[in-house]
Amino acid sequence: MMMFLVLVLLFISIPQVRTGSLLTGTNDPNSTALYNNRRDVQEIDVLRQIINQETLIRVSLVNDVRAAVDDVNSVKRNMTSTETTVSSLQQTLNGLKSQVDSLKRDTTLAQKVETLQWQVYTLRQDRTLEHRVETLERQVSTLSQDNALQRKLEILQKKVDSLTEEQKRENNNYQKKIQEFKRKFSRKIADVYDLLNNRTLKTVQKDAKLNKDCQDHYIEGQTQSGVYVVYPFHNETQVRVYCDMETESGGWTAIQKRVSGSVSFDRTWAEYKNGFGNANDSYWIGNDVIHELTKGRNSSLYVSITFRNGTTLYELYQLFSIADESDNYRLLLGGPATGTLGDSMLNTGSPYSDLSGMSFSTPDRDNDRYRFNCAAYSTRRGGWWFNFCHRTFLNGQWSPESWYRPWYPTVRSGTSVRGTMMMIKRH
């Protein structure tokens, strides 16, 4: 394009040099004679006309050049637009290729396409069936782009999900029915066992004597310490207790046992009345049971405290019994008291500390002789036979900070205590 413009400019500039010299006469010494000669004047007019024509030609050429330049610029713009369009088409083509690759990865669809292509290949072998080949090709194309198959799969999936949920509901109902049947069956079995146990118990009551306490078991030859069943009320009411078959000739029934802080002794009047805890761990046998085991009998009380270093101290009282609930389970305690703990219940040297004759108190039932309820005091909560509070309190709170005077003065706090036990035996 630049070379073309240079040639045009050279073509235009050449006539300008020649005609300029003719008009000005700078190169012709006889110019004055030419002007005087009419013929020359006519020639000059002809030359002027030629110059004018050349000028028009030059102007036309310039315009043509400019038009060519505009055309070139327009072509450039069209080429830029075309390149943009080509780029867009390339992106679209890449997207279509990705879709095709995705469809190829669909095993089911790929198998169908492969099957149709094989059919196309087979039909192509028969030139008379070209129209069927074209039909199958259109089906292949339609199948590759149509998502109707996907919609059918979604519909089937929804049906499968619906059936699955229904099956889950049926399974849940079935499980509920099974559980209900198990509960009914268990109740029936329990009823049968209860019936058999009642009959067996009645038979045993007729044929044998029920063991009222651990001493009865010991007399029958049971010499292994552990948990036994006793019948303190002379009926079918069973009570599980710990029996010590080794200490002081054996046969001791534990009415109180503490080996850990897992069982709280901060209990109500009703709980101390009926008993609480577990004979395998820690428990209070129940005031009604204690009354039944000691009424009309001479029983001894054996108290022991085991320390964290393994040492055990004890105190033995020869006489022990409590009244019934109508008399607030009043304690009757007698000596002599012997042992290694020291007497902190009977002969303490102060009438305000002796426990014999005291009624039982709990946080919800105040029967002590002090101006407030000793059983409900923050560091003394629990049931006991309080006087003016206490020098001895084996049912105190297990935490060392709160267990005040378990057995004063020998044991001033619960810091070193690992376990306690109160046992009775008739004599």
Tab-separated table of N, CA and C in Angstrom, residues 147-242:
chain	number	residue	atom	x	y	z
A	147	ASN	N	-31.935	-35.263	25.995
A	147	ASN	CA	-31.815	-35.660	27.399
A	147	ASN	C	-33.079	-36.356	27.891
A	148	ALA	N	-33.872	-36.849	26.995
A	148	ALA	CA	-35.094	-37.554	27.401
A	148	ALA	C	-34.747	-38.788	28.220
A	149	LEU	N	-33.645	-39.459	27.837
A	149	LEU	CA	-33.235	-40.639	28.594
A	149	LEU	C	-32.885	-40.269	30.032
A	150	GLN	N	-32.214	-39.137	30.197
A	150	GLN	CA	-31.869	-38.691	31.537
A	150	GLN	C	-33.108	-38.407	32.366
A	151	ARG	N	-34.112	-37.793	31.742
A	151	ARG	CA	-35.361	-37.506	32.458
A	151	ARG	C	-36.032	-38.804	32.885
A	152	LYS	N	-36.024	-39.805	32.009
A	152	LYS	CA	-36.610	-41.103	32.371
A	152	LYS	C	-35.860	-41.711	33.560
A	153	LEU	N	-34.522	-41.589	33.541
A	153	LEU	CA	-33.743	-42.127	34.654
A	153	LEU	C	-34.092	-41.412	35.965
A	154	GLU	N	-34.275	-40.081	35.893
A	154	GLU	CA	-34.640	-39.332	37.093
A	154	GLU	C	-35.990	-39.771	37.624
A	155	ILE	N	-36.936	-40.001	36.711
A	155	ILE	CA	-38.260	-40.457	37.129
A	155	ILE	C	-38.161	-41.820	37.813
A	156	LEU	N	-37.371	-42.722	37.208
A	156	LEU	CA	-37.192	-44.042	37.806
A	156	LEU	C	-36.507	-43.952	39.173
A	157	GLN	N	-35.522	-43.028	39.279
A	157	GLN	CA	-34.830	-42.860	40.549
A	157	GLN	C	-35.782	-42.390	41.635
A	158	LYS	N	-36.673	-41.465	41.272
A	158	LYS	CA	-37.671	-40.990	42.246
A	158	LYS	C	-38.565	-42.132	42.694
A	159	LYS	N	-38.960	-42.977	41.750
A	159	LYS	CA	-39.793	-44.115	42.124
A	159	LYS	C	-39.040	-45.057	43.072
A	160	VAL	N	-37.735	-45.285	42.756
A	160	VAL	CA	-36.924	-46.139	43.626
A	160	VAL	C	-36.820	-45.532	45.025
A	161	ASP	N	-36.577	-44.195	45.099
A	161	ASP	CA	-36.479	-43.532	46.401
A	161	ASP	C	-37.784	-43.653	47.173
A	162	SER	N	-38.894	-43.478	46.462
A	162	SER	CA	-40.199	-43.591	47.116
A	162	SER	C	-40.414	-44.989	47.676
A	163	LEU	N	-40.060	-46.000	46.879
A	163	LEU	CA	-40.209	-47.371	47.354
A	163	LEU	C	-39.280	-47.652	48.540
A	164	THR	N	-38.067	-47.060	48.497
A	164	THR	CA	-37.130	-47.248	49.605
A	164	THR	C	-37.673	-46.672	50.901
A	165	GLU	N	-38.241	-45.445	50.816
A	165	GLU	CA	-38.830	-44.825	51.998
A	165	GLU	C	-39.990	-45.652	52.534
A	166	GLU	N	-40.798	-46.141	51.615
A	166	GLU	CA	-41.922	-46.968	52.041
A	166	GLU	C	-41.426	-48.239	52.734
A	167	GLN	N	-40.347	-48.805	52.187
A	167	GLN	CA	-39.782	-50.002	52.804
A	167	GLN	C	-39.249	-49.693	54.199
A	168	LYS	N	-38.600	-48.520	54.355
A	168	LYS	CA	-38.099	-48.127	55.669
A	168	LYS	C	-39.246	-47.997	56.667
A	169	ARG	N	-40.333	-47.369	56.220
A	169	ARG	CA	-41.486	-47.223	57.116
A	169	ARG	C	-42.033	-48.590	57.520
A	170	GLU	N	-42.107	-49.474	56.538
A	170	GLU	CA	-42.592	-50.815	56.850
A	170	GLU	C	-41.654	-51.530	57.826
A	171	ASN	N	-40.341	-51.338	57.614
A	171	ASN	CA	-39.377	-51.961	58.524
A	171	ASN	C	-39.506	-51.404	59.935
A	172	ASN	N	-39.693	-50.072	60.023
A	172	ASN	CA	-39.860	-49.452	61.342
A	172	ASN	C	-41.109	-49.988	62.034
A	173	ASN	N	-42.199	-50.076	61.260
A	173	ASN	CA	-43.419	-50.613	61.846
A	173	ASN	C	-43.213	-52.058	62.294
A	174	TYR	N	-42.486	-52.794	61.454
A	174	TYR	CA	-42.215	-54.193	61.791
A	174	TYR	C	-41.369	-54.289	63.065
A	175	GLN	N	-40.343	-53.419	63.160
A	175	GLN	CA	-39.505	-53.425	64.352
A	175	GLN	C	-40.298	-53.040	65.596
A	176	LYS	N	-41.202	-52.054	65.445
A	176	LYS	CA	-42.034	-51.664	66.579
A	176	LYS	C	-42.921	-52.824	67.021
A	177	LYS	N	-43.472	-53.522	66.045
A	177	LYS	CA	-44.314	-54.665	66.390
A	177	LYS	C	-43.494	-55.744	67.106
A	178	ILE	N	-42.251	-55.939	66.611
A	178	ILE	CA	-41.398	-56.932	67.263
A	178	ILE	C	-41.084	-56.517	68.697
A	179	GLN	N	-40.741	-55.213	68.879
A	179	GLN	CA	-40.442	-54.729	70.224
A	179	GLN	C	-41.648	-54.864	71.142
A	180	GLU	N	-42.819	-54.519	70.611
A	180	GLU	CA	-44.032	-54.647	71.410
A	180	GLU	C	-44.278	-56.103	71.788
A	181	PHE	N	-44.056	-56.993	70.810
A	181	PHE	CA	-44.225	-58.413	71.101
A	181	PHE	C	-43.221	-58.872	72.164
A	182	LYS	N	-41.957	-58.374	72.061
A	182	LYS	CA	-40.955	-58.746	73.056
A	182	LYS	C	-41.343	-58.268	74.443
A	183	ARG	N	-41.872	-57.014	74.516
A	183	ARG	CA	-42.281	-56.496	75.820
A	183	ARG	C	-43.411	-57.341	76.406
A	184	LYS	N	-44.399	-57.657	75.560
A	184	LYS	CA	-45.506	-58.481	76.049
A	184	LYS	C	-45.013	-59.856	76.466
A	185	PHE	N	-44.092	-60.406	75.625
A	185	PHE	CA	-43.564	-61.723	75.935
A	185	PHE	C	-42.774	-61.700	77.247
A	186	SER	N	-41.959	-60.612	77.423
A	186	SER	CA	-41.182	-60.482	78.662
A	186	SER	C	-42.099	-60.377	79.872
A	187	ARG	N	-43.202	-59.607	79.717
A	187	ARG	CA	-44.139	-59.487	80.835
A	187	ARG	C	-44.767	-60.836	81.161
A	188	LYS	N	-45.107	-61.587	80.106
A	188	LYS	CA	-45.680	-62.904	80.337
A	188	LYS	C	-44.679	-63.810	81.053
A	189	ILE	N	-43.423	-63.782	80.576
A	189	ILE	CA	-42.392	-64.599	81.214
A	189	ILE	C	-42.219	-64.193	82.675
A	190	ALA	N	-42.196	-62.841	82.906
A	190	ALA	CA	-42.043	-62.359	84.284
A	190	ALA	C	-43.206	-62.821	85.150
A	191	ASP	N	-44.410	-62.768	84.573
A	191	ASP	CA	-45.585	-63.228	85.335
A	191	ASP	C	-45.453	-64.700	85.683
A	192	VAL	N	-44.962	-65.474	84.696
A	192	VAL	CA	-44.793	-66.908	84.953
A	192	VAL	C	-43.768	-67.137	86.049
A	193	TYR	N	-42.629	-66.396	85.950
A	193	TYR	CA	-41.608	-66.556	86.978
A	193	TYR	C	-42.116	-66.132	88.349
A	194	ASP	N	-42.854	-65.004	88.375
A	194	ASP	CA	-43.422	-64.565	89.648
A	194	ASP	C	-44.334	-65.628	90.230
A	195	LEU	N	-45.155	-66.212	89.346
A	195	LEU	CA	-46.064	-67.256	89.808
A	195	LEU	C	-45.282	-68.446	90.364
A	196	LEU	N	-44.242	-68.856	89.602
A	196	LEU	CA	-43.429	-69.977	90.063
A	196	LEU	C	-42.699	-69.652	91.355
A	197	ASN	N	-42.158	-68.409	91.441
A	197	ASN	CA	-41.436	-68.013	92.650
A	197	ASN	C	-42.350	-67.986	93.859
A	198	ASN	N	-43.562	-67.454	93.662
A	198	ASN	CA	-44.521	-67.393	94.775
A	198	ASN	C	-44.864	-68.798	95.260
A	199	ARG	N	-45.103	-69.685	94.285
A	199	ARG	CA	-45.421	-71.061	94.671
A	199	ARG	C	-44.243	-71.715	95.379
A	200	THR	N	-43.015	-71.456	94.794
A	200	THR	CA	-41.820	-72.036	95.413
A	200	THR	C	-41.602	-71.480	96.807
A	201	LEU	N	-41.819	-70.125	96.950
A	201	LEU	CA	-41.629	-69.496	98.245
A	201	LEU	C	-42.603	-70.055	99.271
A	202	LYS	N	-43.844	-70.198	98.832
A	202	LYS	CA	-44.827	-70.746	99.766
A	202	LYS	C	-44.456	-72.169	100.158
A	203	THR	N	-43.960	-72.944	99.184
A	203	THR	CA	-43.533	-74.311	99.482
A	203	THR	C	-42.374	-74.316	100.463
A	204	VAL	N	-41.396	-73.379	100.232
A	204	VAL	CA	-40.244	-73.288	101.131
A	204	VAL	C	-40.681	-72.877	102.517
A	205	GLN	N	-41.632	-71.916	102.562
A	205	GLN	CA	-42.105	-71.481	103.873
A	205	GLN	C	-42.759	-72.625	104.643
A	206	LYS	N	-43.413	-73.496	103.895
A	206	LYS	CA	-44.056	-74.619	104.551
A	206	LYS	C	-43.040	-75.664	104.988
A	207	ASP	N	-42.020	-75.879	104.135
A	207	ASP	CA	-41.095	-76.977	104.371
A	207	ASP	C	-39.825	-76.580	105.115
A	208	ALA	N	-39.476	-75.290	105.155
A	208	ALA	CA	-38.212	-74.892	105.779
A	208	ALA	C	-38.354	-73.549	106.467
A	209	LYS	N	-37.435	-73.234	107.375
A	209	LYS	CA	-37.433	-71.971	108.086
A	209	LYS	C	-36.653	-70.942	107.274
A	210	LEU	N	-37.232	-69.739	107.140
A	210	LEU	CA	-36.551	-68.678	106.414
A	210	LEU	C	-35.469	-68.074	107.302
A	211	ASN	N	-34.313	-67.759	106.681
A	211	ASN	CA	-33.212	-67.156	107.415
A	211	ASN	C	-33.501	-65.681	107.649
A	212	LYS	N	-33.564	-65.307	108.911
A	212	LYS	CA	-33.903	-63.927	109.241
A	212	LYS	C	-32.701	-63.002	109.147
A	213	ASP	N	-31.527	-63.519	109.429
A	213	ASP	CA	-30.325	-62.683	109.407
A	213	ASP	C	-29.132	-63.528	108.991
A	214	CYS	N	-27.947	-62.905	109.012
A	214	CYS	CA	-26.737	-63.597	108.580
A	214	CYS	C	-26.340	-64.709	109.552
A	215	GLN	N	-26.725	-64.583	110.822
A	215	GLN	CA	-26.386	-65.621	111.785
A	215	GLN	C	-27.083	-66.932	111.439
A	216	ASP	N	-28.328	-66.847	110.910
A	216	ASP	CA	-29.018	-68.056	110.475
A	216	ASP	C	-28.259	-68.734	109.338
A	217	HIS	N	-27.752	-67.937	108.399
A	217	HIS	CA	-26.952	-68.515	107.310
A	217	HIS	C	-25.678	-69.157	107.857
A	218	TYR	N	-25.075	-68.491	108.826
A	218	TYR	CA	-23.827	-69.021	109.401
A	218	TYR	C	-24.073	-70.343	110.112
A	219	ILE	N	-25.191	-70.415	110.826
A	219	ILE	CA	-25.537	-71.649	111.535
A	219	ILE	C	-25.757	-72.788	110.547
A	220	GLU	N	-26.306	-72.483	109.370
A	220	GLU	CA	-26.534	-73.504	108.358
A	220	GLU	C	-25.251	-73.927	107.655
A	221	GLY	N	-24.143	-73.281	107.976
A	221	GLY	CA	-22.870	-73.698	107.396
A	221	GLY	C	-22.299	-72.752	106.357
A	222	GLN	N	-22.922	-71.590	106.154
A	222	GLN	CA	-22.395	-70.612	105.202
A	222	GLN	C	-21.296	-69.811	105.890
A	223	THR	N	-20.045	-70.056	105.537
A	223	THR	CA	-18.917	-69.410	106.209
A	223	THR	C	-18.147	-68.439	105.319
A	224	GLN	N	-18.671	-68.176	104.126
A	224	GLN	CA	-18.006	-67.262	103.193
A	224	GLN	C	-18.660	-65.896	103.289
A	225	SER	N	-17.871	-64.849	103.568
A	225	SER	CA	-18.420	-63.488	103.620
A	225	SER	C	-18.896	-63.052	102.245
A	226	GLY	N	-20.008	-62.308	102.210
A	226	GLY	CA	-20.564	-61.842	100.939
A	226	GLY	C	-21.999	-61.406	101.096
A	227	VAL	N	-22.676	-61.240	99.970
A	227	VAL	CA	-24.055	-60.762	99.970
A	227	VAL	C	-24.995	-61.961	100.048
A	228	TYR	N	-25.957	-61.892	100.982
A	228	TYR	CA	-26.952	-62.946	101.166
A	228	TYR	C	-28.342	-62.318	101.186
A	229	VAL	N	-29.347	-63.184	101.034
A	229	VAL	CA	-30.737	-62.764	101.128
A	229	VAL	C	-31.282	-63.195	102.484
A	230	VAL	N	-31.929	-62.255	103.186
A	230	VAL	CA	-32.539	-62.561	104.484
A	230	VAL	C	-34.007	-62.153	104.438
A	231	TYR	N	-34.763	-62.686	105.413
A	231	TYR	CA	-36.206	-62.409	105.504
A	231	TYR	C	-36.514	-61.898	106.908
A	232	PRO	N	-36.218	-60.627	107.179
A	232	PRO	CA	-36.370	-60.127	108.559
A	232	PRO	C	-37.825	-60.006	109.019
A	233	PHE	N	-38.787	-59.976	108.062
A	233	PHE	CA	-40.190	-59.755	108.446
A	233	PHE	C	-40.989	-61.060	108.506
A	234	HIS	N	-40.316	-62.207	108.400
A	234	HIS	CA	-40.969	-63.516	108.453
A	234	HIS	C	-42.032	-63.667	107.367
A	235	ASN	N	-41.811	-63.068	106.205
A	235	ASN	CA	-42.697	-63.256	105.052
A	235	ASN	C	-41.832	-63.287	103.796
A	236	GLU	N	-42.481	-63.144	102.642
A	236	GLU	CA	-41.730	-63.267	101.389
A	236	GLU	C	-40.886	-62.049	101.067
A	237	THR	N	-40.915	-61.013	101.888
A	237	THR	CA	-40.119	-59.813	101.629
A	237	THR	C	-38.631	-60.116	101.802
A	238	GLN	N	-37.897	-59.992	100.709
A	238	GLN	CA	-36.465	-60.284	100.725
A	238	GLN	C	-35.663	-59.011	100.937
A	239	VAL	N	-34.530	-59.147	101.643
A	239	VAL	CA	-33.603	-58.029	101.829
A	239	VAL	C	-32.200	-58.565	101.561
A	240	ARG	N	-31.480	-57.911	100.668
A	240	ARG	CA	-30.102	-58.305	100.366
A	240	ARG	C	-29.166	-57.550	101.310
A	241	VAL	N	-28.321	-58.301	102.009
A	241	VAL	CA	-27.426	-57.710	102.992
A	241	VAL	C	-26.033	-58.285	102.813
A	242	TYR	N	-25.054	-57.572	103.393
A	242	TYR	CA	-23.696	-58.101	103.421
A	242	TYR	C	-23.501	-58.835	104.738
